[in-house]
């Protein structure tokens, strides 16, 4: 080799990118499965002080808060409550003894459409919606009829909320 060729070979080895390199390529697969899913929360109804001899009904407002995967259709049904067997199939709150105070839950503030479900009386309604990925709030309205003859005490009930999706 002549000194000139040796000198060019040495120079090429010192300069990055001038050396010959081989490359290979490939593909990486990436995937995910997004499932339909929903969560539920509530804002309770507190009717406050009910006076059975005043002749006045009592109203309260609460909410069902649902978060479902975007595009997931869902429906909300409300059960009859824990005390319905003792109240002829109606919703009612119970005190610490054996006294019951009937009430109802509605879809509308005018207390026209009862919010029910499959395990409740005929003629009730449920809410159907499509998830957005964000929390969706569905107001619910409660009512206690006027002049119900019940003893003084603290009354409560627990209603099961079912989200079908």
mmCIF file of C-alpha atoms in Angstrom:
data_model
loop_
_atom_site.group_PDB
_atom_site.id
_atom_site.type_symbol
_atom_site.label_atom_id
_atom_site.label_comp_id
_atom_site.label_asym_id
_atom_site.label_seq_id
_atom_site.Cartn_x
_atom_site.Cartn_y
_atom_site.Cartn_z
ATOM 1 C CA UNK A 1 0.000 0.000 0.000
ATOM 2 C CA UNK A 2 1.267 3.379 -0.771
ATOM 3 C CA UNK A 3 1.587 5.887 1.971
ATOM 4 C CA UNK A 4 -1.150 7.967 0.450
ATOM 5 C CA UNK A 5 -3.682 5.069 0.598
ATOM 6 C CA UNK A 6 -2.626 4.262 4.140
ATOM 7 C CA UNK A 7 -3.090 7.875 5.100
ATOM 8 C CA UNK A 8 -6.641 8.019 3.572
ATOM 9 C CA UNK A 9 -7.612 4.744 5.298
ATOM 10 C CA UNK A 10 -6.420 6.082 8.644
ATOM 11 C CA UNK A 11 -8.306 9.354 8.072
ATOM 12 C CA UNK A 12 -11.522 7.496 7.162
ATOM 13 C CA UNK A 13 -11.305 5.434 10.361
ATOM 14 C CA UNK A 14 -11.062 8.632 12.429
ATOM 15 C CA UNK A 15 -14.045 10.436 10.840
ATOM 16 C CA UNK A 16 -17.399 9.123 12.094
ATOM 17 C CA UNK A 17 -19.911 8.193 9.445
ATOM 18 C CA UNK A 18 -17.341 7.442 6.810
ATOM 19 C CA UNK A 19 -16.974 3.881 7.968
ATOM 20 C CA UNK A 20 -19.269 1.403 6.300
ATOM 21 C CA UNK A 21 -22.082 0.137 8.587
ATOM 22 C CA UNK A 22 -24.921 -2.321 8.147
ATOM 23 C CA UNK A 23 -28.499 -1.761 9.402
ATOM 24 C CA UNK A 24 -31.500 -3.942 9.991
ATOM 25 C CA UNK A 25 -35.117 -2.964 10.661
ATOM 26 C CA UNK A 26 -38.079 -4.657 12.255
ATOM 27 C CA UNK A 27 -41.596 -3.875 13.455
ATOM 28 C CA UNK A 28 -42.851 -3.761 17.029
ATOM 29 C CA UNK A 29 -46.545 -4.531 17.520
ATOM 30 C CA UNK A 30 -48.357 -2.500 20.153
ATOM 31 C CA UNK A 31 -51.942 -3.239 21.226
ATOM 32 C CA UNK A 32 -54.454 -2.700 24.008
ATOM 33 C CA UNK A 33 -58.010 -3.743 24.724
ATOM 34 C CA UNK A 34 -60.370 -1.156 26.212
ATOM 35 C CA UNK A 35 -63.228 -2.738 28.094
ATOM 36 C CA UNK A 36 -66.666 -1.325 28.731
ATOM 37 C CA UNK A 37 -66.703 -0.356 32.384
ATOM 38 C CA UNK A 38 -68.750 1.842 34.688
ATOM 39 C CA UNK A 39 -68.516 3.129 38.248
ATOM 40 C CA UNK A 40 -71.306 4.610 40.358
ATOM 41 C CA UNK A 41 -71.454 7.070 43.215
ATOM 42 C CA UNK A 42 -74.265 8.918 44.954
ATOM 43 C CA UNK A 43 -75.289 12.101 46.656
ATOM 44 C CA UNK A 44 -77.745 11.078 49.387
ATOM 45 C CA UNK A 45 -81.217 12.459 49.987
ATOM 46 C CA UNK A 46 -81.843 14.016 53.381
ATOM 47 C CA UNK A 47 -85.494 14.946 53.833
ATOM 48 C CA UNK A 48 -84.699 16.847 57.014
ATOM 49 C CA UNK A 49 -87.374 17.236 59.696
ATOM 50 C CA UNK A 50 -90.744 15.781 58.696
ATOM 51 C CA UNK A 51 -93.790 16.941 60.645
ATOM 52 C CA UNK A 52 -96.620 14.419 60.167
ATOM 53 C CA UNK A 53 -99.268 16.712 61.657
ATOM 54 C CA UNK A 54 -98.435 19.814 59.611
ATOM 55 C CA UNK A 55 -100.265 18.609 56.517
ATOM 56 C CA UNK A 56 -97.164 19.337 54.401
ATOM 57 C CA UNK A 57 -95.298 16.948 52.156
ATOM 58 C CA UNK A 58 -91.513 16.840 52.272
ATOM 59 C CA UNK A 59 -89.128 16.823 49.291
ATOM 60 C CA UNK A 60 -85.446 16.103 48.908
ATOM 61 C CA UNK A 61 -82.903 15.941 46.107
ATOM 62 C CA UNK A 62 -79.962 13.608 45.552
ATOM 63 C CA UNK A 63 -77.983 12.304 42.625
ATOM 64 C CA UNK A 64 -76.620 9.190 40.995
ATOM 65 C CA UNK A 65 -73.160 9.817 39.518
ATOM 66 C CA UNK A 66 -72.006 7.434 36.789
ATOM 67 C CA UNK A 67 -68.702 7.267 34.947
ATOM 68 C CA UNK A 68 -68.577 4.868 31.989
ATOM 69 C CA UNK A 69 -66.082 4.249 29.225
ATOM 70 C CA UNK A 70 -66.708 6.567 26.254
ATOM 71 C CA UNK A 71 -69.442 5.161 24.015
ATOM 72 C CA UNK A 72 -70.679 2.593 26.549
ATOM 73 C CA UNK A 73 -74.486 2.533 26.722
ATOM 74 C CA UNK A 74 -75.803 2.068 30.252
ATOM 75 C CA UNK A 75 -79.012 2.171 32.258
ATOM 76 C CA UNK A 76 -79.623 3.054 35.909
ATOM 77 C CA UNK A 77 -82.222 1.198 37.938
ATOM 78 C CA UNK A 78 -83.128 1.872 41.559
ATOM 79 C CA UNK A 79 -84.217 -0.971 43.791
ATOM 80 C CA UNK A 80 -87.157 -0.912 46.151
ATOM 81 C CA UNK A 81 -85.109 -0.379 49.290
ATOM 82 C CA UNK A 82 -84.298 -2.538 52.281
ATOM 83 C CA UNK A 83 -87.729 -2.201 53.913
ATOM 84 C CA UNK A 84 -90.109 -2.830 51.020
ATOM 85 C CA UNK A 85 -91.225 -6.236 52.301
ATOM 86 C CA UNK A 86 -92.716 -4.537 55.359
ATOM 87 C CA UNK A 87 -94.372 -1.780 53.311
ATOM 88 C CA UNK A 88 -96.579 -3.672 50.861
ATOM 89 C CA UNK A 89 -94.006 -3.412 48.070
ATOM 90 C CA UNK A 90 -93.492 0.345 48.438
ATOM 91 C CA UNK A 91 -90.365 2.224 49.426
ATOM 92 C CA UNK A 92 -90.250 3.178 53.084
ATOM 93 C CA UNK A 93 -87.782 4.213 55.737
ATOM 94 C CA UNK A 94 -87.651 2.410 59.089
ATOM 95 C CA UNK A 95 -86.905 3.700 62.568
ATOM 96 C CA UNK A 96 -84.960 1.822 65.266
ATOM 97 C CA UNK A 97 -88.143 -0.015 66.206
ATOM 98 C CA UNK A 98 -90.775 -1.343 63.789
ATOM 99 C CA UNK A 99 -92.245 1.896 62.426
ATOM 100 C CA UNK A 100 -92.148 2.737 58.740
ATOM 101 C CA UNK A 101 -92.336 6.041 56.846
ATOM 102 C CA UNK A 102 -93.250 5.643 53.144
ATOM 103 C CA UNK A 103 -91.480 7.762 50.533
ATOM 104 C CA UNK A 104 -90.822 7.626 46.806
ATOM 105 C CA UNK A 105 -87.993 8.442 44.364
ATOM 106 C CA UNK A 106 -88.689 10.210 41.082
ATOM 107 C CA UNK A 107 -86.962 11.090 37.811
ATOM 108 C CA UNK A 108 -88.467 14.577 37.790
ATOM 109 C CA UNK A 109 -88.835 17.446 40.240
ATOM 110 C CA UNK A 110 -92.615 17.394 39.776
ATOM 111 C CA UNK A 111 -92.738 13.874 41.287
ATOM 112 C CA UNK A 112 -94.566 12.401 38.291
ATOM 113 C CA UNK A 113 -92.308 9.572 37.065
ATOM 114 C CA UNK A 114 -91.189 7.007 39.649
ATOM 115 C CA UNK A 115 -87.552 5.945 39.239
ATOM 116 C CA UNK A 116 -87.578 2.194 39.474
ATOM 117 C CA UNK A 117 -86.171 -0.859 37.832
ATOM 118 C CA UNK A 118 -86.724 -4.523 37.167
ATOM 119 C CA UNK A 119 -87.403 -5.422 40.798
ATOM 120 C CA UNK A 120 -89.887 -2.603 41.373
ATOM 121 C CA UNK A 121 -93.555 -2.104 40.531
ATOM 122 C CA UNK A 122 -94.818 -1.901 36.981
ATOM 123 C CA UNK A 123 -94.999 1.579 35.495
ATOM 124 C CA UNK A 124 -91.660 2.733 36.826
ATOM 125 C CA UNK A 125 -88.856 4.073 34.694
ATOM 126 C CA UNK A 126 -85.100 3.807 34.483
ATOM 127 C CA UNK A 127 -82.490 6.150 33.023
ATOM 128 C CA UNK A 128 -80.585 5.180 29.868
ATOM 129 C CA UNK A 129 -77.498 7.069 28.729
ATOM 130 C CA UNK A 130 -74.182 6.647 26.881
ATOM 131 C CA UNK A 131 -70.879 7.056 28.699
ATOM 132 C CA UNK A 132 -68.566 9.957 27.882
ATOM 133 C CA UNK A 133 -65.561 8.904 29.960
ATOM 134 C CA UNK A 134 -66.425 11.685 32.430
ATOM 135 C CA UNK A 135 -68.752 11.612 35.421
ATOM 136 C CA UNK A 136 -72.396 12.108 34.443
ATOM 137 C CA UNK A 137 -74.756 13.288 37.177
ATOM 138 C CA UNK A 138 -78.387 12.168 37.179
ATOM 139 C CA UNK A 139 -80.541 14.077 39.659
ATOM 140 C CA UNK A 140 -83.137 12.171 41.630
ATOM 141 C CA UNK A 141 -86.007 13.598 43.576
ATOM 142 C CA UNK A 142 -87.561 12.172 46.717
ATOM 143 C CA UNK A 143 -90.900 12.821 48.280
ATOM 144 C CA UNK A 144 -92.685 12.008 51.528
ATOM 145 C CA UNK A 145 -96.457 12.453 51.340
ATOM 146 C CA UNK A 146 -98.189 14.776 53.815
ATOM 147 C CA UNK A 147 -99.971 13.645 56.964
ATOM 148 C CA UNK A 148 -98.425 10.213 57.477
ATOM 149 C CA UNK A 149 -99.148 9.128 61.023
ATOM 150 C CA UNK A 150 -95.750 7.914 62.298
ATOM 151 C CA UNK A 151 -94.060 8.210 65.698
ATOM 152 C CA UNK A 152 -91.134 10.540 66.296
ATOM 153 C CA UNK A 153 -87.737 9.027 65.538
ATOM 154 C CA UNK A 154 -84.936 8.789 63.025
ATOM 155 C CA UNK A 155 -85.941 6.925 59.844
ATOM 156 C CA UNK A 156 -83.680 5.611 57.077
ATOM 157 C CA UNK A 157 -83.517 3.207 54.148
ATOM 158 C CA UNK A 158 -80.900 1.873 51.735
ATOM 159 C CA UNK A 159 -81.710 1.611 48.017
ATOM 160 C CA UNK A 160 -79.601 -0.509 45.679
ATOM 161 C CA UNK A 161 -78.482 1.188 42.473
ATOM 162 C CA UNK A 162 -77.860 -1.095 39.501
ATOM 163 C CA UNK A 163 -75.891 0.076 36.471
ATOM 164 C CA UNK A 164 -76.367 -2.246 33.484
ATOM 165 C CA UNK A 165 -73.907 -1.843 30.609
#
